Amino acid sequence: MKRTMTSTGSDPEAMDSSTPTTAIEFSGVRKSFGKNPVLQGLDLSVSKGEVFALLGPNGAGKTTSINILTTLIRPDSGSVLVSGIDVAIDPNEAKRRFAVTGQSAAVDEYLSTRENLILLARLSGLSPRESKVRATQLAERLSLTSFIDTRVAALSGGMRRRLDLALSLVVQVDVLILDEPTTGLDTRSRRELWDEVKELAQGGTTVFLTTQYLEEADALADRIGLLDRGRLAGLGTPAELKAKVGQGMVAVHDDRGTTISQVPTTGTVRDISSVLATVEPEFAEASVSLRHPSLDDVFLSLTAPTTSVEQPQTGE
Ligand SMILES: Nc1ncnc2c1ncn2[C@@H]1O[C@H](COP(=O)(O)OP(=O)(O)O)[C@@H](O)[C@H]1O
Ligand SMILES: [Mg+2]
């Protein structure tokens, strides 16, 4: 006999309880270490399938946010939900929804890439056969095939990060969490890792990453949250954040290329003329350039001048 099934897809109540569209939600999260108030009411929400970059300088509280999200530490107050599950109330259930790639993943240096992948797959409950298949698949996906039987100790930094990423993909999860995935990598390895992250995101994985590189957030993220002194100082798409500092910057430099002044502009003749009219007569011989706003400009314009912003190392 045929039974009439309720379509969960069209039942809004079922949608609400079983398939939240929000992958991650921080609400009023506070955390102090002693007298150091690291997070001071962090609110942010990441949609399913979105790539979200939490951008901030060293010491801004990025890792602390991730440690709270991944249940390693508890906030003083506030809550964090992953796929609708409160990480403080149900950490075990929450842990099934995310994978995290840290700066110190538990990799055995004396084992090969393949052996590390198989080991983790076995620990995660896959059969020996499934584990072998999974290891091969992941090595292929992250372009590690040529090094699959190389001991981890002999891998380059970029390879090593790709292995970290592969390990975090052994078990399929809704949300992938990356804490400064490319810090310390050279430009080429960084770009290769970006490509991998983009590919994962295209496959529908929600990605929550932290970075101190403005360029990285710009390259990867659908939305960026700027973390400054424990709160979001700005939130939006890279384009929205750039729009906040106007259409570009008029920069005045001396003959050694040192910037004398830099002013946001709408880019019209009238606006640029009025900006230039404010240049002191002593700099009349200085050169002028017009450039599109970078995320550095956004960060500097949204955060207080006392914040030390670490510059992205784009030239390495
Ligand atoms: N376990 C801890 N005990 C004391 N202070 C800590 C601890 N973890 C982090 N901090 C402090 O919290 C601040 C933010 O650190 P962190 O979250 O690691 O920043 P980020 O990852 O953005 O560089 C820093 O001032 C750091 O010294
Ligand atoms: Mg950190």
mmCIF file with all atom_site columns, C-alpha atoms in Angstrom, residues 185-314:
data_model
loop_
_atom_site.group_PDB
_atom_site.id
_atom_site.type_symbol
_atom_site.label_atom_id
_atom_site.label_alt_id
_atom_site.label_comp_id
_atom_site.label_asym_id
_atom_site.label_entity_id
_atom_site.label_seq_id
_atom_site.pdbx_PDB_ins_code
_atom_site.Cartn_x
_atom_site.Cartn_y
_atom_site.Cartn_z
_atom_site.occupancy
_atom_site.B_iso_or_equiv
_atom_site.pdbx_formal_charge
_atom_site.auth_seq_id
_atom_site.auth_comp_id
_atom_site.auth_asym_id
_atom_site.auth_atom_id
_atom_site.pdbx_PDB_model_num
ATOM 1   C CA . LEU A 1 185 ? 53.608 29.250 3.244   1.00 0.00 ? 185 LEU A CA 1
ATOM 2   C CA . ASP A 1 186 ? 55.276 30.767 0.209   1.00 0.00 ? 186 ASP A CA 1
ATOM 3   C CA . THR A 1 187 ? 53.135 32.543 -2.366  1.00 0.00 ? 187 THR A CA 1
ATOM 4   C CA . ARG A 1 188 ? 52.907 29.582 -4.687  1.00 0.00 ? 188 ARG A CA 1
ATOM 5   C CA . SER A 1 189 ? 51.886 27.045 -2.031  1.00 0.00 ? 189 SER A CA 1
ATOM 6   C CA . ARG A 1 190 ? 49.447 29.577 -0.667  1.00 0.00 ? 190 ARG A CA 1
ATOM 7   C CA . ARG A 1 191 ? 47.769 29.943 -4.058  1.00 0.00 ? 191 ARG A CA 1
ATOM 8   C CA . GLU A 1 192 ? 47.629 26.170 -4.510  1.00 0.00 ? 192 GLU A CA 1
ATOM 9   C CA . LEU A 1 193 ? 45.920 25.798 -1.159  1.00 0.00 ? 193 LEU A CA 1
ATOM 10  C CA . TRP A 1 194 ? 43.464 28.552 -2.093  1.00 0.00 ? 194 TRP A CA 1
ATOM 11  C CA . ASP A 1 195 ? 42.540 26.559 -5.184  1.00 0.00 ? 195 ASP A CA 1
ATOM 12  C CA . GLU A 1 196 ? 41.836 23.501 -3.044  1.00 0.00 ? 196 GLU A CA 1
ATOM 13  C CA . VAL A 1 197 ? 39.676 25.489 -0.649  1.00 0.00 ? 197 VAL A CA 1
ATOM 14  C CA . LYS A 1 198 ? 37.768 27.055 -3.548  1.00 0.00 ? 198 LYS A CA 1
ATOM 15  C CA . GLU A 1 199 ? 37.131 23.637 -5.025  1.00 0.00 ? 199 GLU A CA 1
ATOM 16  C CA . LEU A 1 200 ? 35.801 22.328 -1.722  1.00 0.00 ? 200 LEU A CA 1
ATOM 17  C CA . ALA A 1 201 ? 33.547 25.334 -1.406  1.00 0.00 ? 201 ALA A CA 1
ATOM 18  C CA . GLN A 1 202 ? 32.222 24.765 -4.899  1.00 0.00 ? 202 GLN A CA 1
ATOM 19  C CA . GLY A 1 203 ? 31.313 21.254 -3.787  1.00 0.00 ? 203 GLY A CA 1
ATOM 20  C CA . GLY A 1 204 ? 29.007 22.813 -1.156  1.00 0.00 ? 204 GLY A CA 1
ATOM 21  C CA . THR A 1 205 ? 31.151 22.600 2.001   1.00 0.00 ? 205 THR A CA 1
ATOM 22  C CA . THR A 1 206 ? 30.772 25.526 4.370   1.00 0.00 ? 206 THR A CA 1
ATOM 23  C CA . VAL A 1 207 ? 34.210 26.950 5.107   1.00 0.00 ? 207 VAL A CA 1
ATOM 24  C CA . PHE A 1 208 ? 35.071 29.052 8.140   1.00 0.00 ? 208 PHE A CA 1
ATOM 25  C CA . LEU A 1 209 ? 38.634 30.263 7.994   1.00 0.00 ? 209 LEU A CA 1
ATOM 26  C CA . THR A 1 210 ? 40.747 32.732 9.875   1.00 0.00 ? 210 THR A CA 1
ATOM 27  C CA . THR A 1 211 ? 43.481 34.754 8.329   1.00 0.00 ? 211 THR A CA 1
ATOM 28  C CA . GLN A 1 212 ? 45.644 37.773 8.906   1.00 0.00 ? 212 GLN A CA 1
ATOM 29  C CA . TYR A 1 213 ? 46.098 38.160 5.172   1.00 0.00 ? 213 TYR A CA 1
ATOM 30  C CA . LEU A 1 214 ? 43.677 40.596 3.621   1.00 0.00 ? 214 LEU A CA 1
ATOM 31  C CA . GLU A 1 215 ? 44.532 39.229 0.218   1.00 0.00 ? 215 GLU A CA 1
ATOM 32  C CA . GLU A 1 216 ? 43.568 35.733 1.321   1.00 0.00 ? 216 GLU A CA 1
ATOM 33  C CA . ALA A 1 217 ? 40.179 36.814 2.638   1.00 0.00 ? 217 ALA A CA 1
ATOM 34  C CA . ASP A 1 218 ? 39.590 38.722 -0.583  1.00 0.00 ? 218 ASP A CA 1
ATOM 35  C CA . ALA A 1 219 ? 40.563 35.719 -2.727  1.00 0.00 ? 219 ALA A CA 1
ATOM 36  C CA . LEU A 1 220 ? 38.495 33.112 -0.891  1.00 0.00 ? 220 LEU A CA 1
ATOM 37  C CA . ALA A 1 221 ? 35.646 34.534 1.075   1.00 0.00 ? 221 ALA A CA 1
ATOM 38  C CA . ASP A 1 222 ? 32.055 35.226 0.163   1.00 0.00 ? 222 ASP A CA 1
ATOM 39  C CA . ARG A 1 223 ? 31.954 37.377 3.273   1.00 0.00 ? 223 ARG A CA 1
ATOM 40  C CA . ILE A 1 224 ? 34.590 38.760 5.583   1.00 0.00 ? 224 ILE A CA 1
ATOM 41  C CA . GLY A 1 225 ? 34.301 39.663 9.241   1.00 0.00 ? 225 GLY A CA 1
ATOM 42  C CA . LEU A 1 226 ? 36.973 42.000 10.554  1.00 0.00 ? 226 LEU A CA 1
ATOM 43  C CA . LEU A 1 227 ? 37.871 41.108 14.114  1.00 0.00 ? 227 LEU A CA 1
ATOM 44  C CA . ASP A 1 228 ? 39.131 43.993 16.153  1.00 0.00 ? 228 ASP A CA 1
ATOM 45  C CA . ARG A 1 229 ? 39.463 43.963 19.921  1.00 0.00 ? 229 ARG A CA 1
ATOM 46  C CA . GLY A 1 230 ? 37.022 41.118 20.401  1.00 0.00 ? 230 GLY A CA 1
ATOM 47  C CA . ARG A 1 231 ? 34.233 42.377 18.187  1.00 0.00 ? 231 ARG A CA 1
ATOM 48  C CA . LEU A 1 232 ? 33.409 42.525 14.517  1.00 0.00 ? 232 LEU A CA 1
ATOM 49  C CA . ALA A 1 233 ? 34.537 45.918 13.308  1.00 0.00 ? 233 ALA A CA 1
ATOM 50  C CA . GLY A 1 234 ? 33.201 45.265 9.824   1.00 0.00 ? 234 GLY A CA 1
ATOM 51  C CA . LEU A 1 235 ? 31.217 42.628 7.992   1.00 0.00 ? 235 LEU A CA 1
ATOM 52  C CA . GLY A 1 236 ? 30.388 42.185 4.353   1.00 0.00 ? 236 GLY A CA 1
ATOM 53  C CA . THR A 1 237 ? 31.458 40.878 0.982   1.00 0.00 ? 237 THR A CA 1
ATOM 54  C CA . PRO A 1 238 ? 34.939 41.926 -0.120  1.00 0.00 ? 238 PRO A CA 1
ATOM 55  C CA . ALA A 1 239 ? 33.257 44.343 -2.547  1.00 0.00 ? 239 ALA A CA 1
ATOM 56  C CA . GLU A 1 240 ? 31.015 45.825 0.155   1.00 0.00 ? 240 GLU A CA 1
ATOM 57  C CA . LEU A 1 241 ? 33.930 46.377 2.476   1.00 0.00 ? 241 LEU A CA 1
ATOM 58  C CA . LYS A 1 242 ? 35.953 47.974 -0.289  1.00 0.00 ? 242 LYS A CA 1
ATOM 59  C CA . ALA A 1 243 ? 32.996 50.202 -1.151  1.00 0.00 ? 243 ALA A CA 1
ATOM 60  C CA . LYS A 1 244 ? 33.165 51.610 2.378   1.00 0.00 ? 244 LYS A CA 1
ATOM 61  C CA . VAL A 1 245 ? 36.422 53.298 1.567   1.00 0.00 ? 245 VAL A CA 1
ATOM 62  C CA . GLY A 1 246 ? 35.153 54.781 -1.682  1.00 0.00 ? 246 GLY A CA 1
ATOM 63  C CA . GLN A 1 247 ? 36.161 53.969 -5.231  1.00 0.00 ? 247 GLN A CA 1
ATOM 64  C CA . GLY A 1 248 ? 39.851 54.289 -4.654  1.00 0.00 ? 248 GLY A CA 1
ATOM 65  C CA . MET A 1 249 ? 42.652 56.213 -3.052  1.00 0.00 ? 249 MET A CA 1
ATOM 66  C CA . VAL A 1 250 ? 44.581 59.204 -4.251  1.00 0.00 ? 250 VAL A CA 1
ATOM 67  C CA . ALA A 1 251 ? 48.150 58.742 -3.106  1.00 0.00 ? 251 ALA A CA 1
ATOM 68  C CA . VAL A 1 252 ? 50.847 61.410 -3.118  1.00 0.00 ? 252 VAL A CA 1
ATOM 69  C CA . HIS A 1 253 ? 54.459 60.179 -2.985  1.00 0.00 ? 253 HIS A CA 1
ATOM 70  C CA . ASP A 1 254 ? 57.878 61.773 -2.892  1.00 0.00 ? 254 ASP A CA 1
ATOM 71  C CA . ASP A 1 255 ? 60.579 60.921 -5.453  1.00 0.00 ? 255 ASP A CA 1
ATOM 72  C CA . ARG A 1 256 ? 61.704 57.894 -3.389  1.00 0.00 ? 256 ARG A CA 1
ATOM 73  C CA . GLY A 1 257 ? 58.193 56.452 -3.563  1.00 0.00 ? 257 GLY A CA 1
ATOM 74  C CA . THR A 1 258 ? 57.416 57.173 0.089   1.00 0.00 ? 258 THR A CA 1
ATOM 75  C CA . THR A 1 259 ? 53.739 57.925 0.538   1.00 0.00 ? 259 THR A CA 1
ATOM 76  C CA . ILE A 1 260 ? 53.173 61.440 1.849   1.00 0.00 ? 260 ILE A CA 1
ATOM 77  C CA . SER A 1 261 ? 49.417 61.216 2.007   1.00 0.00 ? 261 SER A CA 1
ATOM 78  C CA . GLN A 1 262 ? 46.650 58.928 0.959   1.00 0.00 ? 262 GLN A CA 1
ATOM 79  C CA . VAL A 1 263 ? 43.003 59.968 0.721   1.00 0.00 ? 263 VAL A CA 1
ATOM 80  C CA . PRO A 1 264 ? 39.866 58.021 -0.280  1.00 0.00 ? 264 PRO A CA 1
ATOM 81  C CA . THR A 1 265 ? 38.139 59.331 -3.378  1.00 0.00 ? 265 THR A CA 1
ATOM 82  C CA . THR A 1 266 ? 34.962 58.714 -5.358  1.00 0.00 ? 266 THR A CA 1
ATOM 83  C CA . GLY A 1 267 ? 37.161 58.787 -8.433  1.00 0.00 ? 267 GLY A CA 1
ATOM 84  C CA . THR A 1 268 ? 35.479 61.740 -10.190 1.00 0.00 ? 268 THR A CA 1
ATOM 85  C CA . VAL A 1 269 ? 37.462 64.665 -11.598 1.00 0.00 ? 269 VAL A CA 1
ATOM 86  C CA . ARG A 1 270 ? 35.772 66.967 -9.101  1.00 0.00 ? 270 ARG A CA 1
ATOM 87  C CA . ASP A 1 271 ? 36.603 64.772 -6.138  1.00 0.00 ? 271 ASP A CA 1
ATOM 88  C CA . ILE A 1 272 ? 40.186 64.125 -7.168  1.00 0.00 ? 272 ILE A CA 1
ATOM 89  C CA . SER A 1 273 ? 40.707 67.847 -7.849  1.00 0.00 ? 273 SER A CA 1
ATOM 90  C CA . SER A 1 274 ? 39.418 68.749 -4.431  1.00 0.00 ? 274 SER A CA 1
ATOM 91  C CA . VAL A 1 275 ? 41.640 66.140 -2.787  1.00 0.00 ? 275 VAL A CA 1
ATOM 92  C CA . LEU A 1 276 ? 44.682 67.498 -4.633  1.00 0.00 ? 276 LEU A CA 1
ATOM 93  C CA . ALA A 1 277 ? 43.761 71.062 -3.694  1.00 0.00 ? 277 ALA A CA 1
ATOM 94  C CA . THR A 1 278 ? 44.437 70.124 -0.057  1.00 0.00 ? 278 THR A CA 1
ATOM 95  C CA . VAL A 1 279 ? 48.045 69.065 -0.758  1.00 0.00 ? 279 VAL A CA 1
ATOM 96  C CA . GLU A 1 280 ? 50.515 71.474 0.896   1.00 0.00 ? 280 GLU A CA 1
ATOM 97  C CA . PRO A 1 281 ? 52.343 73.732 -1.622  1.00 0.00 ? 281 PRO A CA 1
ATOM 98  C CA . GLU A 1 282 ? 55.702 72.278 -0.516  1.00 0.00 ? 282 GLU A CA 1
ATOM 99  C CA . PHE A 1 283 ? 54.643 68.969 -2.125  1.00 0.00 ? 283 PHE A CA 1
ATOM 100 C CA . ALA A 1 284 ? 53.658 70.531 -5.466  1.00 0.00 ? 284 ALA A CA 1
ATOM 101 C CA . GLU A 1 285 ? 56.389 68.533 -7.233  1.00 0.00 ? 285 GLU A CA 1
ATOM 102 C CA . ALA A 1 286 ? 55.369 65.203 -5.668  1.00 0.00 ? 286 ALA A CA 1
ATOM 103 C CA . SER A 1 287 ? 53.847 62.461 -7.837  1.00 0.00 ? 287 SER A CA 1
ATOM 104 C CA . VAL A 1 288 ? 50.250 61.356 -7.644  1.00 0.00 ? 288 VAL A CA 1
ATOM 105 C CA . SER A 1 289 ? 48.718 57.952 -8.246  1.00 0.00 ? 289 SER A CA 1
ATOM 106 C CA . LEU A 1 290 ? 45.221 56.598 -8.146  1.00 0.00 ? 290 LEU A CA 1
ATOM 107 C CA . ARG A 1 291 ? 44.595 53.080 -6.971  1.00 0.00 ? 291 ARG A CA 1
ATOM 108 C CA . HIS A 1 292 ? 41.677 50.802 -6.229  1.00 0.00 ? 292 HIS A CA 1
ATOM 109 C CA . PRO A 1 293 ? 40.962 50.228 -2.560  1.00 0.00 ? 293 PRO A CA 1
ATOM 110 C CA . SER A 1 294 ? 42.532 47.170 -0.962  1.00 0.00 ? 294 SER A CA 1
ATOM 111 C CA . LEU A 1 295 ? 41.315 45.386 2.113   1.00 0.00 ? 295 LEU A CA 1
ATOM 112 C CA . ASP A 1 296 ? 44.184 47.038 3.971   1.00 0.00 ? 296 ASP A CA 1
ATOM 113 C CA . ASP A 1 297 ? 42.458 50.328 3.328   1.00 0.00 ? 297 ASP A CA 1
ATOM 114 C CA . VAL A 1 298 ? 39.195 48.859 4.605   1.00 0.00 ? 298 VAL A CA 1
ATOM 115 C CA . PHE A 1 299 ? 40.811 47.516 7.748   1.00 0.00 ? 299 PHE A CA 1
ATOM 116 C CA . LEU A 1 300 ? 42.546 50.759 8.489   1.00 0.00 ? 300 LEU A CA 1
ATOM 117 C CA . SER A 1 301 ? 39.416 52.782 7.877   1.00 0.00 ? 301 SER A CA 1
ATOM 118 C CA . LEU A 1 302 ? 37.209 50.535 10.045  1.00 0.00 ? 302 LEU A CA 1
ATOM 119 C CA . THR A 1 303 ? 39.484 49.925 12.987  1.00 0.00 ? 303 THR A CA 1
ATOM 120 C CA . ALA A 1 304 ? 40.887 52.386 15.451  1.00 0.00 ? 304 ALA A CA 1
ATOM 121 C CA . PRO A 1 305 ? 44.334 53.823 14.717  1.00 0.00 ? 305 PRO A CA 1
ATOM 122 C CA . THR A 1 306 ? 45.875 52.197 17.808  1.00 0.00 ? 306 THR A CA 1
ATOM 123 C CA . THR A 1 307 ? 45.378 48.694 16.349  1.00 0.00 ? 307 THR A CA 1
ATOM 124 C CA . SER A 1 308 ? 48.541 47.198 14.981  1.00 0.00 ? 308 SER A CA 1
ATOM 125 C CA . VAL A 1 309 ? 47.735 45.633 11.660  1.00 0.00 ? 309 VAL A CA 1
ATOM 126 C CA . GLU A 1 310 ? 50.084 43.005 10.383  1.00 0.00 ? 310 GLU A CA 1
ATOM 127 C CA . GLN A 1 311 ? 50.605 43.546 6.686   1.00 0.00 ? 311 GLN A CA 1
ATOM 128 C CA . PRO A 1 312 ? 50.091 40.604 4.355   1.00 0.00 ? 312 PRO A CA 1
ATOM 129 C CA . GLN A 1 313 ? 53.394 39.297 3.057   1.00 0.00 ? 313 GLN A CA 1
ATOM 130 C CA . THR A 1 314 ? 52.456 39.487 -0.582  1.00 0.00 ? 314 THR A CA 1
#
